[in-house]
Short mmCIF file of C-alpha atoms and ligand atoms in Angstrom, two decimals:
data_model
loop_
_atom_site.label_atom_id
_atom_site.label_comp_id
_atom_site.label_asym_id
_atom_site.label_seq_id
_atom_site.Cartn_x
_atom_site.Cartn_y
_atom_site.Cartn_z
CA UNK A 1 0.00 0.00 0.00
CA UNK A 2 1.39 3.44 -0.83
CA UNK A 3 0.89 6.37 1.47
CA UNK A 4 1.89 9.98 1.08
CA UNK A 5 0.89 11.25 4.49
CA UNK A 6 3.08 10.68 7.53
CA UNK A 7 2.13 8.70 10.62
CA UNK A 8 3.66 10.46 13.57
CA UNK A 9 3.76 9.99 17.34
CA UNK A 10 4.76 12.97 19.49
CA UNK A 11 6.50 12.18 22.76
CA UNK A 12 7.65 14.58 25.45
CA UNK A 13 6.97 15.65 29.00
CA UNK A 14 3.74 17.41 29.88
CA UNK A 15 4.29 21.02 28.88
CA UNK A 16 6.80 20.15 26.14
CA UNK A 17 4.43 21.62 23.55
CA UNK A 18 3.00 18.43 22.06
CA UNK A 19 -0.54 19.82 21.70
CA UNK A 20 0.53 23.04 20.01
CA UNK A 21 2.98 21.30 17.67
CA UNK A 22 0.55 18.50 16.85
CA UNK A 23 -2.10 21.01 15.75
CA UNK A 24 0.43 22.73 13.48
CA UNK A 25 1.68 19.45 12.04
CA UNK A 26 -1.88 18.33 11.30
CA UNK A 27 -2.44 21.50 9.31
CA UNK A 28 0.95 21.40 7.59
CA UNK A 29 0.66 17.80 6.37
CA UNK A 30 -3.15 17.68 6.05
CA UNK A 31 -3.37 14.81 8.54
CA UNK A 32 -5.63 14.03 11.49
CA UNK A 33 -4.64 15.08 15.02
CA UNK A 34 -5.62 12.76 17.84
CA UNK A 35 -5.07 13.96 21.41
CA UNK A 36 -6.25 11.39 23.93
CA UNK A 37 -6.21 14.03 26.71
CA UNK A 38 -8.43 16.30 24.61
CA UNK A 39 -10.74 13.44 23.77
CA UNK A 40 -11.14 12.62 27.47
CA UNK A 41 -11.68 16.29 28.39
CA UNK A 42 -14.40 16.60 25.73
CA UNK A 43 -16.16 13.52 27.02
CA UNK A 44 -15.85 14.74 30.62
CA UNK A 45 -17.31 18.14 29.65
CA UNK A 46 -20.19 16.34 27.93
CA UNK A 47 -20.81 14.56 31.25
CA UNK A 48 -20.82 11.00 29.87
CA UNK A 49 -20.18 8.20 32.39
CA UNK A 50 -17.01 7.36 30.51
CA UNK A 51 -15.84 10.99 30.54
CA UNK A 52 -16.52 11.44 34.25
CA UNK A 53 -14.60 8.29 35.08
CA UNK A 54 -11.65 9.46 32.98
CA UNK A 55 -11.79 12.86 34.71
CA UNK A 56 -11.23 11.28 38.13
CA UNK A 57 -7.89 9.90 36.93
CA UNK A 58 -6.96 13.06 35.07
CA UNK A 59 -7.61 15.47 37.92
CA UNK A 60 -5.43 13.35 40.22
CA UNK A 61 -2.64 13.33 37.66
CA UNK A 62 -3.01 9.56 37.22
CA UNK A 63 -3.08 7.74 33.91
CA UNK A 64 -6.42 6.51 32.59
CA UNK A 65 -6.19 2.68 32.61
CA UNK A 66 -4.63 1.15 29.50
CA UNK A 67 -7.62 -0.95 28.45
CA UNK A 68 -9.92 2.10 28.42
CA UNK A 69 -7.43 4.20 26.45
CA UNK A 70 -6.67 1.49 23.92
CA UNK A 71 -10.39 0.79 23.40
CA UNK A 72 -11.03 4.42 22.48
CA UNK A 73 -7.96 4.82 20.29
CA UNK A 74 -8.54 1.56 18.48
CA UNK A 75 -11.91 2.80 17.20
CA UNK A 76 -10.17 5.80 15.62
CA UNK A 77 -7.06 4.09 14.26
CA UNK A 78 -8.37 0.83 12.85
CA UNK A 79 -7.76 0.53 9.08
CA UNK A 80 -10.51 2.45 7.28
CA UNK A 81 -11.31 4.32 10.53
CA UNK A 82 -11.96 8.06 10.91
CA UNK A 83 -8.31 9.08 11.19
CA UNK A 84 -7.45 8.02 7.67
CA UNK A 85 -3.99 7.42 6.27
CA UNK A 86 -1.80 9.94 8.03
CA UNK A 87 -2.05 11.13 11.61
CA UNK A 88 -0.25 12.76 14.48
CA UNK A 89 -0.82 11.22 17.90
CA UNK A 90 -0.42 13.52 20.87
CA UNK A 91 -0.41 11.97 24.34
CA UNK A 92 -0.72 8.42 23.05
CA UNK A 93 1.00 6.02 23.55
CA UNK A 94 1.98 6.78 27.15
CA UNK A 95 2.90 3.29 28.35
CA UNK A 96 4.80 0.41 26.75
CA UNK A 97 1.57 -1.57 26.66
CA UNK A 98 -0.10 1.20 24.65
CA UNK A 99 2.88 1.39 22.27
CA UNK A 100 2.65 -2.34 21.57
CA UNK A 101 -1.12 -2.11 21.13
CA UNK A 102 -0.64 0.74 18.67
CA UNK A 103 1.64 -1.45 16.57
CA UNK A 104 -0.98 -4.20 16.67
CA UNK A 105 -3.80 -1.88 15.57
CA UNK A 106 -1.94 -0.24 12.67
CA UNK A 107 -0.35 -3.34 11.18
CA UNK A 108 -1.59 -2.23 7.75
CA UNK A 109 1.04 0.51 7.69
CA UNK A 110 3.49 1.21 10.51
CA UNK A 111 4.55 4.49 12.09
CA UNK A 112 6.97 6.67 10.14
CA UNK A 113 8.42 8.55 13.05
CA UNK A 114 8.24 9.07 16.80
CA UNK A 115 9.38 12.59 17.67
CA UNK A 116 10.57 13.16 21.22
CA UNK A 117 10.27 16.89 21.99
CA UNK A 118 13.00 17.33 24.57
CA UNK A 119 12.52 20.06 27.20
CA UNK A 120 14.23 20.17 30.64
CA UNK A 121 12.09 19.68 33.74
CA UNK A 122 12.58 23.26 35.09
CA UNK A 123 11.17 24.71 31.89
CA UNK A 124 8.09 22.47 31.75
CA UNK A 125 7.39 23.15 35.43
CA UNK A 126 7.18 26.87 34.73
CA UNK A 127 5.12 26.34 31.57
CA UNK A 128 2.61 24.06 33.33
CA UNK A 129 2.21 26.19 36.46
CA UNK A 130 1.49 29.29 34.34
CA UNK A 131 -0.44 27.55 31.56
CA UNK A 132 -3.91 28.75 30.63
CA UNK A 133 -5.92 27.13 27.85
CA UNK A 134 -8.89 28.20 25.73
CA UNK A 135 -11.84 25.97 26.59
CA UNK A 136 -13.07 26.11 23.02
CA UNK A 137 -10.13 25.90 20.62
CA UNK A 138 -7.45 24.74 23.11
CA UNK A 139 -5.06 27.55 22.21
CA UNK A 140 -2.42 27.68 24.92
CA UNK A 141 -1.47 30.87 26.79
CA UNK A 142 0.72 31.61 29.81
CA UNK A 143 0.07 33.98 32.71
CA UNK A 144 3.02 35.99 31.43
CA UNK A 145 1.57 36.05 27.92
CA UNK A 146 -2.21 36.33 28.31
CA UNK A 147 -4.78 37.04 25.58
CA UNK A 148 -5.35 40.70 24.72
CA UNK A 149 -8.71 41.02 26.52
CA UNK A 150 -9.67 39.68 29.92
CA UNK A 151 -8.89 35.98 29.43
CA UNK A 152 -10.90 35.78 26.23
CA UNK A 153 -9.20 33.79 23.48
CA UNK A 154 -7.66 35.97 20.74
CA UNK A 155 -8.45 33.30 18.17
CA UNK A 156 -12.02 32.21 18.90
CA UNK A 157 -13.36 34.33 21.77
CA UNK A 158 -13.61 31.28 24.09
CA UNK A 159 -12.92 31.45 27.83
CA UNK A 160 -9.23 30.98 28.74
CA UNK A 161 -8.88 28.95 31.95
CA UNK A 162 -6.47 26.87 34.00
CA UNK A 163 -6.75 23.13 33.39
CA UNK A 164 -8.10 21.15 36.36
CA UNK A 165 -4.97 18.98 36.32
CA UNK A 166 -2.47 21.86 36.23
CA UNK A 167 -2.35 21.94 40.05
CA UNK A 168 0.98 21.52 41.84
CA UNK A 169 0.20 18.00 43.14
CA UNK A 170 -1.18 16.74 39.83
CA UNK A 171 1.77 18.22 37.92
CA UNK A 172 4.25 16.40 40.20
CA UNK A 173 2.41 13.11 39.78
CA UNK A 174 2.13 13.50 36.00
CA UNK A 175 5.85 14.18 35.64
CA UNK A 176 6.65 11.21 37.88
CA UNK A 177 4.46 8.95 35.75
CA UNK A 178 6.11 10.33 32.64
CA UNK A 179 9.49 9.10 33.92
CA UNK A 180 8.30 5.65 35.02
CA UNK A 181 5.68 4.85 32.35
CA UNK A 182 6.42 6.91 29.26
CA UNK A 183 10.23 7.18 29.13
CA UNK A 184 10.56 3.41 28.37
CA UNK A 185 8.69 4.07 25.10
CA UNK A 186 11.58 6.23 23.91
CA UNK A 187 13.85 3.16 23.92
CA UNK A 188 11.10 1.08 22.34
CA UNK A 189 10.97 3.42 19.34
CA UNK A 190 14.75 3.85 19.25
CA UNK A 191 15.15 0.09 18.90
CA UNK A 192 12.66 0.13 16.03
CA UNK A 193 14.65 2.86 14.27
CA UNK A 194 11.83 5.42 14.17
CA UNK A 195 12.90 7.75 17.00
CA UNK A 196 14.08 11.30 16.47
CA UNK A 197 14.86 13.69 19.31
CA UNK A 198 14.14 17.36 18.73
CA UNK A 199 15.20 20.22 20.99
CA UNK A 200 11.93 21.67 22.32
CA UNK A 201 13.42 24.81 23.87
CA UNK A 202 12.78 28.04 21.98
CA UNK A 203 9.98 29.79 20.16
CA UNK A 204 7.10 27.59 18.97
CA UNK A 205 7.84 28.41 15.34
CA UNK A 206 11.50 27.39 15.65
CA UNK A 207 10.60 24.09 17.31
CA UNK A 208 7.98 23.45 14.62
CA UNK A 209 10.59 23.91 11.89
CA UNK A 210 12.92 21.46 13.62
CA UNK A 211 10.13 18.88 13.84
CA UNK A 212 9.10 19.27 10.19
CA UNK A 213 12.72 18.90 9.10
CA UNK A 214 13.03 15.71 11.13
CA UNK A 215 9.78 14.25 9.76
CA UNK A 216 10.60 15.19 6.15
CA UNK A 217 13.99 13.52 6.49
CA UNK A 218 12.28 10.34 7.70
CA UNK A 219 9.61 10.23 5.00
CA UNK A 220 12.07 11.08 2.25
CA UNK A 221 10.87 14.60 1.44
CA UNK A 222 13.55 16.84 -0.12
P1 AMP B 1 -2.76 15.48 28.21
O1 AMP B 1 -3.78 16.43 27.72
O2 AMP B 1 -2.11 14.69 27.13
O3 AMP B 1 -1.78 16.10 29.16
O4 AMP B 1 -3.56 14.38 29.09
C1 AMP B 1 -4.29 14.76 30.23
C2 AMP B 1 -4.59 13.53 31.08
O5 AMP B 1 -5.39 12.62 30.34
C3 AMP B 1 -3.37 12.72 31.50
O6 AMP B 1 -2.72 13.25 32.64
C4 AMP B 1 -4.04 11.38 31.80
O7 AMP B 1 -4.75 11.40 33.01
C5 AMP B 1 -5.06 11.28 30.68
N1 AMP B 1 -4.47 10.66 29.46
C6 AMP B 1 -4.30 11.23 28.25
N2 AMP B 1 -3.76 10.37 27.39
C7 AMP B 1 -3.56 9.22 28.08
C8 AMP B 1 -3.01 7.96 27.75
N3 AMP B 1 -2.53 7.72 26.51
N4 AMP B 1 -2.96 7.01 28.70
C9 AMP B 1 -3.43 7.25 29.93
N5 AMP B 1 -3.96 8.40 30.32
C10 AMP B 1 -4.03 9.40 29.41
#
């Protein structure tokens, strides 16, 4: 089967910029963007039993159990499913189990590249503690760089708020789980020859250019 659109996984600590970069990559390559965190937040806001259960884990900084996450993602990623040929996954996989399940689900055509956006802990701690997000379009702001008018999103006019899991305790727990559960995936992808590490420090635009360069090199774009 021939494919022109890349299949990308974004890895990186919370606050590394995965959400922002994934949205840009989706637009740049014309591919689907799947954020499991966003999907859970939408379902929680809709008040479904599933969403409310996921929210309990999220607000505590815990991971949603693997079987629940894989069930949801599998529906989207199965061959012929809504995500289509190319995609960028943001926040999935987060455990080795999920990474192996992803390989099982997309056997029709494997991943092209796993990009690890590398940002030191001190920087993500500051980004997360000051992060504010538009409830509607998910544009990310910082207390030091707020929207122009009274916490109203410059892009869509939505309310800009702090995420329920951007509390000090939840941030600590999320970063701890990143080290124990998610870091092993980096080696998993390195062994498969699809890992690239990109420096995630700097302006969003600069980091985006680094990521595109790395993906293009992998998929054989000039
Ligand atoms: P994110 O928006 O990616 O930071 O995710 C927010 C929260 O959603 C995480 O802290 C977890 O509680 C949950 N979550 C998102 N993706 C996953 C995943 N792949 N596995 C387990 N939990 C997840």
